[in-house]
């Protein structure tokens, strides 16, 4: 768990956004030049070294990666909460 937490802390601070390269015109909106950026308006200004995080072809991949840091943080918080609940209930059971 601590390794996941340290990895999250070492990652580029967010929020991250899944954005679309408006210069690329694919046959559909789901496949093309999607990327993850620190700038919500990046598709209108182009990809810059300051805002660019990762490049993808599929929209779903970009959305997954853009949400991953916050999703992992929320999952870790829930895991720690549940561990606390297990400890609390274990103590109650042990007293019986």
PDB file of N, CA and C in Angstrom:
ATOM      1  N   UNK A   1       0.814  -1.186   0.000  1.00  0.00           N
ATOM      2  CA  UNK A   1       0.000   0.000   0.000  1.00  0.00           C
ATOM      3  C   UNK A   1       0.863   1.257   0.000  1.00  0.00           C
ATOM      4  N   UNK A   2       1.902   1.227   0.794  1.00  0.00           N
ATOM      5  CA  UNK A   2       2.760   2.414   0.865  1.00  0.00           C
ATOM      6  C   UNK A   2       3.455   2.665  -0.467  1.00  0.00           C
ATOM      7  N   UNK A   3       3.774   1.610  -1.199  1.00  0.00           N
ATOM      8  CA  UNK A   3       4.394   1.783  -2.511  1.00  0.00           C
ATOM      9  C   UNK A   3       3.437   2.514  -3.453  1.00  0.00           C
ATOM     10  N   UNK A   4       2.165   2.143  -3.430  1.00  0.00           N
ATOM     11  CA  UNK A   4       1.177   2.822  -4.266  1.00  0.00           C
ATOM     12  C   UNK A   4       1.079   4.284  -3.859  1.00  0.00           C
ATOM     13  N   UNK A   5       1.022   4.543  -2.570  1.00  0.00           N
ATOM     14  CA  UNK A   5       0.932   5.915  -2.079  1.00  0.00           C
ATOM     15  C   UNK A   5       2.157   6.728  -2.500  1.00  0.00           C
ATOM     16  N   UNK A   6       3.353   6.155  -2.352  1.00  0.00           N
ATOM     17  CA  UNK A   6       4.580   6.871  -2.747  1.00  0.00           C
ATOM     18  C   UNK A   6       4.600   7.123  -4.251  1.00  0.00           C
ATOM     19  N   UNK A   7       4.129   6.171  -5.039  1.00  0.00           N
ATOM     20  CA  UNK A   7       4.074   6.354  -6.492  1.00  0.00           C
ATOM     21  C   UNK A   7       3.128   7.497  -6.848  1.00  0.00           C
ATOM     22  N   UNK A   8       1.983   7.549  -6.197  1.00  0.00           N
ATOM     23  CA  UNK A   8       1.039   8.649  -6.429  1.00  0.00           C
ATOM     24  C   UNK A   8       1.650   9.999  -6.061  1.00  0.00           C
ATOM     25  N   UNK A   9       2.350  10.038  -4.948  1.00  0.00           N
ATOM     26  CA  UNK A   9       2.958  11.287  -4.502  1.00  0.00           C
ATOM     27  C   UNK A   9       4.074  11.740  -5.449  1.00  0.00           C
ATOM     28  N   UNK A  10       4.745  10.796  -6.105  1.00  0.00           N
ATOM     29  CA  UNK A  10       5.841  11.129  -7.015  1.00  0.00           C
ATOM     30  C   UNK A  10       5.350  11.524  -8.413  1.00  0.00           C
ATOM     31  N   UNK A  11       4.105  11.195  -8.719  1.00  0.00           N
ATOM     32  CA  UNK A  11       3.557  11.499 -10.052  1.00  0.00           C
ATOM     33  C   UNK A  11       3.378  13.003 -10.236  1.00  0.00           C
ATOM     34  N   UNK A  12       3.293  13.414 -11.482  1.00  0.00           N
ATOM     35  CA  UNK A  12       3.026  14.815 -11.798  1.00  0.00           C
ATOM     36  C   UNK A  12       1.728  15.238 -11.130  1.00  0.00           C
ATOM     37  N   UNK A  13       1.755  16.309 -10.343  1.00  0.00           N
ATOM     38  CA  UNK A  13       0.530  16.751  -9.677  1.00  0.00           C
ATOM     39  C   UNK A  13      -0.564  17.098 -10.689  1.00  0.00           C
ATOM     40  N   UNK A  14      -1.795  16.823 -10.318  1.00  0.00           N
ATOM     41  CA  UNK A  14      -2.925  17.078 -11.205  1.00  0.00           C
ATOM     42  C   UNK A  14      -3.688  18.292 -10.783  1.00  0.00           C
ATOM     43  N   UNK A  15      -4.894  18.441 -11.271  1.00  0.00           N
ATOM     44  CA  UNK A  15      -5.665  17.401 -11.947  1.00  0.00           C
ATOM     45  C   UNK A  15      -5.193  17.167 -13.378  1.00  0.00           C
ATOM     46  N   UNK A  16      -5.476  15.958 -13.856  1.00  0.00           N
ATOM     47  CA  UNK A  16      -5.166  15.590 -15.229  1.00  0.00           C
ATOM     48  C   UNK A  16      -6.456  15.577 -16.032  1.00  0.00           C
ATOM     49  N   UNK A  17      -6.346  15.886 -17.322  1.00  0.00           N
ATOM     50  CA  UNK A  17      -7.512  15.929 -18.206  1.00  0.00           C
ATOM     51  C   UNK A  17      -7.250  15.104 -19.457  1.00  0.00           C
ATOM     52  N   UNK A  18      -8.264  14.373 -19.892  1.00  0.00           N
ATOM     53  CA  UNK A  18      -8.196  13.686 -21.182  1.00  0.00           C
ATOM     54  C   UNK A  18      -8.619  14.711 -22.224  1.00  0.00           C
ATOM     55  N   UNK A  19      -7.733  14.986 -23.150  1.00  0.00           N
ATOM     56  CA  UNK A  19      -8.007  16.005 -24.162  1.00  0.00           C
ATOM     57  C   UNK A  19      -7.783  15.452 -25.553  1.00  0.00           C
ATOM     58  N   UNK A  20      -8.314  16.158 -26.536  1.00  0.00           N
ATOM     59  CA  UNK A  20      -8.311  15.693 -27.910  1.00  0.00           C
ATOM     60  C   UNK A  20      -7.541  16.662 -28.788  1.00  0.00           C
ATOM     61  N   UNK A  21      -6.734  16.122 -29.660  1.00  0.00           N
ATOM     62  CA  UNK A  21      -5.991  16.944 -30.608  1.00  0.00           C
ATOM     63  C   UNK A  21      -6.935  17.375 -31.722  1.00  0.00           C
ATOM     64  N   UNK A  22      -7.301  18.649 -31.744  1.00  0.00           N
ATOM     65  CA  UNK A  22      -8.261  19.119 -32.742  1.00  0.00           C
ATOM     66  C   UNK A  22      -7.668  19.192 -34.148  1.00  0.00           C
ATOM     67  N   UNK A  23      -6.338  19.058 -34.251  1.00  0.00           N
ATOM     68  CA  UNK A  23      -5.703  19.062 -35.565  1.00  0.00           C
ATOM     69  C   UNK A  23      -5.826  17.718 -36.275  1.00  0.00           C
ATOM     70  N   UNK A  24      -6.246  16.690 -35.535  1.00  0.00           N
ATOM     71  CA  UNK A  24      -6.382  15.345 -36.082  1.00  0.00           C
ATOM     72  C   UNK A  24      -7.862  15.069 -36.309  1.00  0.00           C
ATOM     73  N   UNK A  25      -8.234  14.634 -37.495  1.00  0.00           N
ATOM     74  CA  UNK A  25      -9.643  14.384 -37.808  1.00  0.00           C
ATOM     75  C   UNK A  25      -9.861  12.905 -38.119  1.00  0.00           C
ATOM     76  N   UNK A  26     -10.161  12.103 -37.087  1.00  0.00           N
ATOM     77  CA  UNK A  26     -10.399  10.675 -37.314  1.00  0.00           C
ATOM     78  C   UNK A  26     -11.807  10.433 -37.847  1.00  0.00           C
ATOM     79  N   UNK A  27     -12.082   9.166 -38.164  1.00  0.00           N
ATOM     80  CA  UNK A  27     -13.412   8.811 -38.650  1.00  0.00           C
ATOM     81  C   UNK A  27     -14.454   8.880 -37.547  1.00  0.00           C
ATOM     82  N   UNK A  28     -14.039   8.686 -36.299  1.00  0.00           N
ATOM     83  CA  UNK A  28     -14.983   8.809 -35.184  1.00  0.00           C
ATOM     84  C   UNK A  28     -14.290   9.474 -34.001  1.00  0.00           C
ATOM     85  N   UNK A  29     -15.080   9.863 -33.014  1.00  0.00           N
ATOM     86  CA  UNK A  29     -14.582  10.635 -31.883  1.00  0.00           C
ATOM     87  C   UNK A  29     -13.817   9.803 -30.864  1.00  0.00           C
ATOM     88  N   UNK A  30     -13.917   8.476 -30.909  1.00  0.00           N
ATOM     89  CA  UNK A  30     -13.299   7.637 -29.889  1.00  0.00           C
ATOM     90  C   UNK A  30     -11.875   7.213 -30.212  1.00  0.00           C
ATOM     91  N   UNK A  31     -11.500   7.258 -31.477  1.00  0.00           N
ATOM     92  CA  UNK A  31     -10.169   6.838 -31.880  1.00  0.00           C
ATOM     93  C   UNK A  31      -9.494   8.006 -32.568  1.00  0.00           C
ATOM     94  N   UNK A  32      -8.299   8.306 -32.145  1.00  0.00           N
ATOM     95  CA  UNK A  32      -7.582   9.415 -32.743  1.00  0.00           C
ATOM     96  C   UNK A  32      -6.399   9.791 -31.886  1.00  0.00           C
ATOM     97  N   UNK A  33      -6.111  11.040 -31.824  1.00  0.00           N
ATOM     98  CA  UNK A  33      -4.966  11.498 -31.067  1.00  0.00           C
ATOM     99  C   UNK A  33      -5.437  12.096 -29.741  1.00  0.00           C
ATOM    100  N   UNK A  34      -5.704  11.241 -28.782  1.00  0.00           N
ATOM    101  CA  UNK A  34      -6.090  11.639 -27.432  1.00  0.00           C
ATOM    102  C   UNK A  34      -4.848  11.737 -26.579  1.00  0.00           C
ATOM    103  N   UNK A  35      -4.841  12.643 -25.638  1.00  0.00           N
ATOM    104  CA  UNK A  35      -3.728  12.690 -24.710  1.00  0.00           C
ATOM    105  C   UNK A  35      -4.187  13.192 -23.361  1.00  0.00           C
ATOM    106  N   UNK A  36      -3.333  12.987 -22.368  1.00  0.00           N
ATOM    107  CA  UNK A  36      -3.609  13.441 -21.008  1.00  0.00           C
ATOM    108  C   UNK A  36      -2.758  14.675 -20.783  1.00  0.00           C
ATOM    109  N   UNK A  37      -3.411  15.696 -20.257  1.00  0.00           N
ATOM    110  CA  UNK A  37      -2.780  16.990 -20.102  1.00  0.00           C
ATOM    111  C   UNK A  37      -3.105  17.577 -18.738  1.00  0.00           C
ATOM    112  N   UNK A  38      -2.288  18.501 -18.288  1.00  0.00           N
ATOM    113  CA  UNK A  38      -2.557  19.240 -17.058  1.00  0.00           C
ATOM    114  C   UNK A  38      -3.439  20.447 -17.334  1.00  0.00           C
ATOM    115  N   UNK A  39      -3.697  20.700 -18.601  1.00  0.00           N
ATOM    116  CA  UNK A  39      -4.435  21.880 -19.018  1.00  0.00           C
ATOM    117  C   UNK A  39      -5.752  21.463 -19.650  1.00  0.00           C
ATOM    118  N   UNK A  40      -6.855  21.818 -19.027  1.00  0.00           N
ATOM    119  CA  UNK A  40      -8.174  21.431 -19.531  1.00  0.00           C
ATOM    120  C   UNK A  40      -8.436  21.990 -20.927  1.00  0.00           C
ATOM    121  N   UNK A  41      -7.820  23.103 -21.259  1.00  0.00           N
ATOM    122  CA  UNK A  41      -8.031  23.736 -22.567  1.00  0.00           C
ATOM    123  C   UNK A  41      -6.945  23.395 -23.576  1.00  0.00           C
ATOM    124  N   UNK A  42      -6.140  22.387 -23.278  1.00  0.00           N
ATOM    125  CA  UNK A  42      -5.004  22.038 -24.141  1.00  0.00           C
ATOM    126  C   UNK A  42      -5.367  21.793 -25.598  1.00  0.00           C
ATOM    127  N   UNK A  43      -6.532  21.179 -25.926  1.00  0.00           N
ATOM    128  CA  UNK A  43      -6.789  20.945 -27.344  1.00  0.00           C
ATOM    129  C   UNK A  43      -6.891  22.225 -28.152  1.00  0.00           C
ATOM    130  N   UNK A  44      -7.160  23.326 -27.509  1.00  0.00           N
ATOM    131  CA  UNK A  44      -7.297  24.590 -28.220  1.00  0.00           C
ATOM    132  C   UNK A  44      -5.981  25.338 -28.336  1.00  0.00           C
ATOM    133  N   UNK A  45      -5.016  24.995 -27.496  1.00  0.00           N
ATOM    134  CA  UNK A  45      -3.710  25.652 -27.535  1.00  0.00           C
ATOM    135  C   UNK A  45      -2.615  24.734 -28.061  1.00  0.00           C
ATOM    136  N   UNK A  46      -2.943  23.474 -28.238  1.00  0.00           N
ATOM    137  CA  UNK A  46      -1.937  22.524 -28.694  1.00  0.00           C
ATOM    138  C   UNK A  46      -1.181  21.920 -27.527  1.00  0.00           C
ATOM    139  N   UNK A  47      -0.477  20.867 -27.821  1.00  0.00           N
ATOM    140  CA  UNK A  47       0.263  20.124 -26.798  1.00  0.00           C
ATOM    141  C   UNK A  47       1.554  20.863 -26.478  1.00  0.00           C
ATOM    142  N   UNK A  48       1.746  21.209 -25.215  1.00  0.00           N
ATOM    143  CA  UNK A  48       2.972  21.885 -24.798  1.00  0.00           C
ATOM    144  C   UNK A  48       3.715  21.008 -23.806  1.00  0.00           C
ATOM    145  N   UNK A  49       5.006  21.216 -23.698  1.00  0.00           N
ATOM    146  CA  UNK A  49       5.804  20.397 -22.788  1.00  0.00           C
ATOM    147  C   UNK A  49       5.397  20.619 -21.339  1.00  0.00           C
ATOM    148  N   UNK A  50       4.854  21.805 -21.014  1.00  0.00           N
ATOM    149  CA  UNK A  50       4.460  22.091 -19.641  1.00  0.00           C
ATOM    150  C   UNK A  50       3.190  21.345 -19.251  1.00  0.00           C
ATOM    151  N   UNK A  51       2.307  21.092 -20.211  1.00  0.00           N
ATOM    152  CA  UNK A  51       1.012  20.504 -19.870  1.00  0.00           C
ATOM    153  C   UNK A  51       0.885  19.031 -20.253  1.00  0.00           C
ATOM    154  N   UNK A  52       1.726  18.542 -21.116  1.00  0.00           N
ATOM    155  CA  UNK A  52       1.608  17.187 -21.640  1.00  0.00           C
ATOM    156  C   UNK A  52       1.979  16.150 -20.592  1.00  0.00           C
ATOM    157  N   UNK A  53       1.122  15.119 -20.428  1.00  0.00           N
ATOM    158  CA  UNK A  53       1.414  14.011 -19.514  1.00  0.00           C
ATOM    159  C   UNK A  53       1.643  12.721 -20.293  1.00  0.00           C
ATOM    160  N   UNK A  54       0.715  12.360 -21.200  1.00  0.00           N
ATOM    161  CA  UNK A  54       0.838  11.101 -21.939  1.00  0.00           C
ATOM    162  C   UNK A  54       0.010  11.160 -23.211  1.00  0.00           C
ATOM    163  N   UNK A  55       0.379  10.354 -24.194  1.00  0.00           N
ATOM    164  CA  UNK A  55      -0.270  10.324 -25.499  1.00  0.00           C
ATOM    165  C   UNK A  55      -0.953   8.976 -25.715  1.00  0.00           C
ATOM    166  N   UNK A  56      -2.173   8.984 -26.272  1.00  0.00           N
ATOM    167  CA  UNK A  56      -2.941   7.768 -26.500  1.00  0.00           C
ATOM    168  C   UNK A  56      -3.660   7.837 -27.829  1.00  0.00           C
ATOM    169  N   UNK A  57      -4.108   6.691 -28.294  1.00  0.00           N
ATOM    170  CA  UNK A  57      -4.920   6.629 -29.505  1.00  0.00           C
ATOM    171  C   UNK A  57      -6.398   6.601 -29.147  1.00  0.00           C
ATOM    172  N   UNK A  58      -6.753   5.859 -28.119  1.00  0.00           N
ATOM    173  CA  UNK A  58      -8.154   5.652 -27.778  1.00  0.00           C
ATOM    174  C   UNK A  58      -8.620   6.567 -26.645  1.00  0.00           C
ATOM    175  N   UNK A  59      -9.803   7.089 -26.799  1.00  0.00           N
ATOM    176  CA  UNK A  59     -10.404   7.964 -25.807  1.00  0.00           C
ATOM    177  C   UNK A  59     -10.488   7.289 -24.440  1.00  0.00           C
ATOM    178  N   UNK A  60     -10.896   6.021 -24.411  1.00  0.00           N
ATOM    179  CA  UNK A  60     -11.058   5.307 -23.148  1.00  0.00           C
ATOM    180  C   UNK A  60      -9.749   5.215 -22.379  1.00  0.00           C
ATOM    181  N   UNK A  61      -8.634   5.003 -23.093  1.00  0.00           N
ATOM    182  CA  UNK A  61      -7.325   4.929 -22.438  1.00  0.00           C
ATOM    183  C   UNK A  61      -6.959   6.267 -21.810  1.00  0.00           C
ATOM    184  N   UNK A  62      -7.175   7.338 -22.545  1.00  0.00           N
ATOM    185  CA  UNK A  62      -6.867   8.674 -22.028  1.00  0.00           C
ATOM    186  C   UNK A  62      -7.721   8.995 -20.815  1.00  0.00           C
ATOM    187  N   UNK A  63      -9.010   8.663 -20.869  1.00  0.00           N
ATOM    188  CA  UNK A  63      -9.896   8.913 -19.729  1.00  0.00           C
ATOM    189  C   UNK A  63      -9.471   8.108 -18.509  1.00  0.00           C
ATOM    190  N   UNK A  64      -9.101   6.844 -18.731  1.00  0.00           N
ATOM    191  CA  UNK A  64      -8.663   5.983 -17.626  1.00  0.00           C
ATOM    192  C   UNK A  64      -7.429   6.570 -16.935  1.00  0.00           C
ATOM    193  N   UNK A  65      -6.428   6.933 -17.715  1.00  0.00           N
ATOM    194  CA  UNK A  65      -5.189   7.460 -17.154  1.00  0.00           C
ATOM    195  C   UNK A  65      -5.423   8.818 -16.500  1.00  0.00           C
ATOM    196  N   UNK A  66      -6.242   9.653 -17.106  1.00  0.00           N
ATOM    197  CA  UNK A  66      -6.508  10.977 -16.537  1.00  0.00           C
ATOM    198  C   UNK A  66      -7.162  10.870 -15.158  1.00  0.00           C
ATOM    199  N   UNK A  67      -8.002   9.858 -14.968  1.00  0.00           N
ATOM    200  CA  UNK A  67      -8.704   9.697 -13.687  1.00  0.00           C
ATOM    201  C   UNK A  67      -7.954   8.808 -12.692  1.00  0.00           C
ATOM    202  N   UNK A  68      -6.943   8.089 -13.145  1.00  0.00           N
ATOM    203  CA  UNK A  68      -6.257   7.110 -12.297  1.00  0.00           C
ATOM    204  C   UNK A  68      -5.699   7.683 -10.993  1.00  0.00           C
ATOM    205  N   UNK A  69      -4.989   8.814 -10.997  1.00  0.00           N
ATOM    206  CA  UNK A  69      -4.441   9.285  -9.718  1.00  0.00           C
ATOM    207  C   UNK A  69      -5.518   9.540  -8.660  1.00  0.00           C
ATOM    208  N   UNK A  70      -6.567  10.229  -9.015  1.00  0.00           N
ATOM    209  CA  UNK A  70      -7.623  10.509  -8.040  1.00  0.00           C
ATOM    210  C   UNK A  70      -8.370   9.238  -7.661  1.00  0.00           C
ATOM    211  N   UNK A  71      -8.618   8.353  -8.626  1.00  0.00           N
ATOM    212  CA  UNK A  71      -9.286   7.086  -8.325  1.00  0.00           C
ATOM    213  C   UNK A  71      -8.461   6.248  -7.344  1.00  0.00           C
ATOM    214  N   UNK A  72      -7.141   6.210  -7.552  1.00  0.00           N
ATOM    215  CA  UNK A  72      -6.268   5.455  -6.638  1.00  0.00           C
ATOM    216  C   UNK A  72      -6.253   6.075  -5.246  1.00  0.00           C
ATOM    217  N   UNK A  73      -6.208   7.403  -5.182  1.00  0.00           N
ATOM    218  CA  UNK A  73      -6.251   8.060  -3.874  1.00  0.00           C
ATOM    219  C   UNK A  73      -7.529   7.712  -3.133  1.00  0.00           C
ATOM    220  N   UNK A  74      -8.662   7.785  -3.825  1.00  0.00           N
ATOM    221  CA  UNK A  74      -9.946   7.448  -3.200  1.00  0.00           C
ATOM    222  C   UNK A  74      -9.983   5.990  -2.758  1.00  0.00           C
ATOM    223  N   UNK A  75      -9.428   5.099  -3.571  1.00  0.00           N
ATOM    224  CA  UNK A  75      -9.391   3.676  -3.212  1.00  0.00           C
ATOM    225  C   UNK A  75      -8.526   3.453  -1.965  1.00  0.00           C
ATOM    226  N   UNK A  76      -7.387   4.129  -1.895  1.00  0.00           N
ATOM    227  CA  UNK A  76      -6.524   3.985  -0.721  1.00  0.00           C
ATOM    228  C   UNK A  76      -7.214   4.501   0.539  1.00  0.00           C
ATOM    229  N   UNK A  77      -7.894   5.620   0.433  1.00  0.00           N
ATOM    230  CA  UNK A  77      -8.624   6.154   1.589  1.00  0.00           C
ATOM    231  C   UNK A  77      -9.669   5.143   2.063  1.00  0.00           C
ATOM    232  N   UNK A  78     -10.382   4.542   1.122  1.00  0.00           N
ATOM    233  CA  UNK A  78     -11.406   3.558   1.476  1.00  0.00           C
ATOM    234  C   UNK A  78     -10.777   2.309   2.092  1.00  0.00           C
ATOM    235  N   UNK A  79      -9.655   1.869   1.568  1.00  0.00           N
ATOM    236  CA  UNK A  79      -8.970   0.702   2.134  1.00  0.00           C
ATOM    237  C   UNK A  79      -8.543   0.981   3.570  1.00  0.00           C
ATOM    238  N   UNK A  80      -7.965   2.143   3.808  1.00  0.00           N
ATOM    239  CA  UNK A  80      -7.558   2.484   5.178  1.00  0.00           C
ATOM    240  C   UNK A  80      -8.764   2.606   6.099  1.00  0.00           C
ATOM    241  N   UNK A  81      -9.858   3.150   5.606  1.00  0.00           N
ATOM    242  CA  UNK A  81     -11.077   3.248   6.409  1.00  0.00           C
ATOM    243  C   UNK A  81     -11.593   1.858   6.778  1.00  0.00           C
ATOM    244  N   UNK A  82     -11.625   0.965   5.782  1.00  0.00           N
ATOM    245  CA  UNK A  82     -12.107  -0.392   6.026  1.00  0.00           C
ATOM    246  C   UNK A  82     -11.183  -1.161   6.969  1.00  0.00           C
ATOM    247  N   UNK A  83      -9.888  -0.944   6.856  1.00  0.00           N
ATOM    248  CA  UNK A  83      -8.951  -1.596   7.790  1.00  0.00           C
ATOM    249  C   UNK A  83      -9.226  -1.133   9.216  1.00  0.00           C
ATOM    250  N   UNK A  84      -9.503   0.145   9.385  1.00  0.00           N
ATOM    251  CA  UNK A  84      -9.847   0.662  10.704  1.00  0.00           C
ATOM    252  C   UNK A  84     -11.118   0.032  11.241  1.00  0.00           C
ATOM    253  N   UNK A  85     -12.089  -0.158  10.359  1.00  0.00           N
ATOM    254  CA  UNK A  85     -13.351  -0.789  10.751  1.00  0.00           C
ATOM    255  C   UNK A  85     -13.131  -2.250  11.131  1.00  0.00           C
ATOM    256  N   UNK A  86     -12.297  -2.956  10.386  1.00  0.00           N
ATOM    257  CA  UNK A  86     -11.972  -4.348  10.712  1.00  0.00           C
ATOM    258  C   UNK A  86     -11.290  -4.410  12.078  1.00  0.00           C
ATOM    259  N   UNK A  87     -10.354  -3.508  12.320  1.00  0.00           N
ATOM    260  CA  UNK A  87      -9.670  -3.485  13.627  1.00  0.00           C
ATOM    261  C   UNK A  87     -10.669  -3.225  14.756  1.00  0.00           C
ATOM    262  N   UNK A  88     -11.569  -2.272  14.542  1.00  0.00           N
ATOM    263  CA  UNK A  88     -12.574  -1.946  15.561  1.00  0.00           C
ATOM    264  C   UNK A  88     -13.473  -3.145  15.854  1.00  0.00           C
ATOM    265  N   UNK A  89     -13.964  -3.786  14.796  1.00  0.00           N
ATOM    266  CA  UNK A  89     -14.846  -4.940  14.976  1.00  0.00           C
ATOM    267  C   UNK A  89     -14.104  -6.136  15.556  1.00  0.00           C
ATOM    268  N   UNK A  90     -12.862  -6.304  15.180  1.00  0.00           N
ATOM    269  CA  UNK A  90     -12.041  -7.400  15.737  1.00  0.00           C
ATOM    270  C   UNK A  90     -11.878  -7.222  17.244  1.00  0.00           C
ATOM    271  N   UNK A  91     -11.693  -5.990  17.679  1.00  0.00           N
ATOM    272  CA  UNK A  91     -11.560  -5.714  19.115  1.00  0.00           C
ATOM    273  C   UNK A  91     -12.847  -6.041  19.854  1.00  0.00           C
ATOM    274  N   UNK A  92     -13.990  -5.739  19.245  1.00  0.00           N
ATOM    275  CA  UNK A  92     -15.284  -6.053  19.867  1.00  0.00           C
ATOM    276  C   UNK A  92     -15.457  -7.562  19.980  1.00  0.00           C
ATOM    277  N   UNK A  93     -15.143  -8.274  18.915  1.00  0.00           N
ATOM    278  CA  UNK A  93     -15.277  -9.730  18.915  1.00  0.00           C
ATOM    279  C   UNK A  93     -14.332 -10.350  19.946  1.00  0.00           C
ATOM    280  N   UNK A  94     -13.135  -9.825  20.060  1.00  0.00           N
ATOM    281  CA  UNK A  94     -12.146 -10.365  20.999  1.00  0.00           C
ATOM    282  C   UNK A  94     -12.583 -10.192  22.449  1.00  0.00           C
ATOM    283  N   UNK A  95     -13.411  -9.204  22.727  1.00  0.00           N
ATOM    284  CA  UNK A  95     -13.878  -8.966  24.099  1.00  0.00           C
ATOM    285  C   UNK A  95     -14.990  -9.929  24.506  1.00  0.00           C
ATOM    286  N   UNK A  96     -15.580 -10.608  23.576  1.00  0.00           N
ATOM    287  CA  UNK A  96     -16.711 -11.507  23.883  1.00  0.00           C
ATOM    288  C   UNK A  96     -16.256 -12.874  24.304  1.00  0.00           C
TER     289      UNK A  96
END
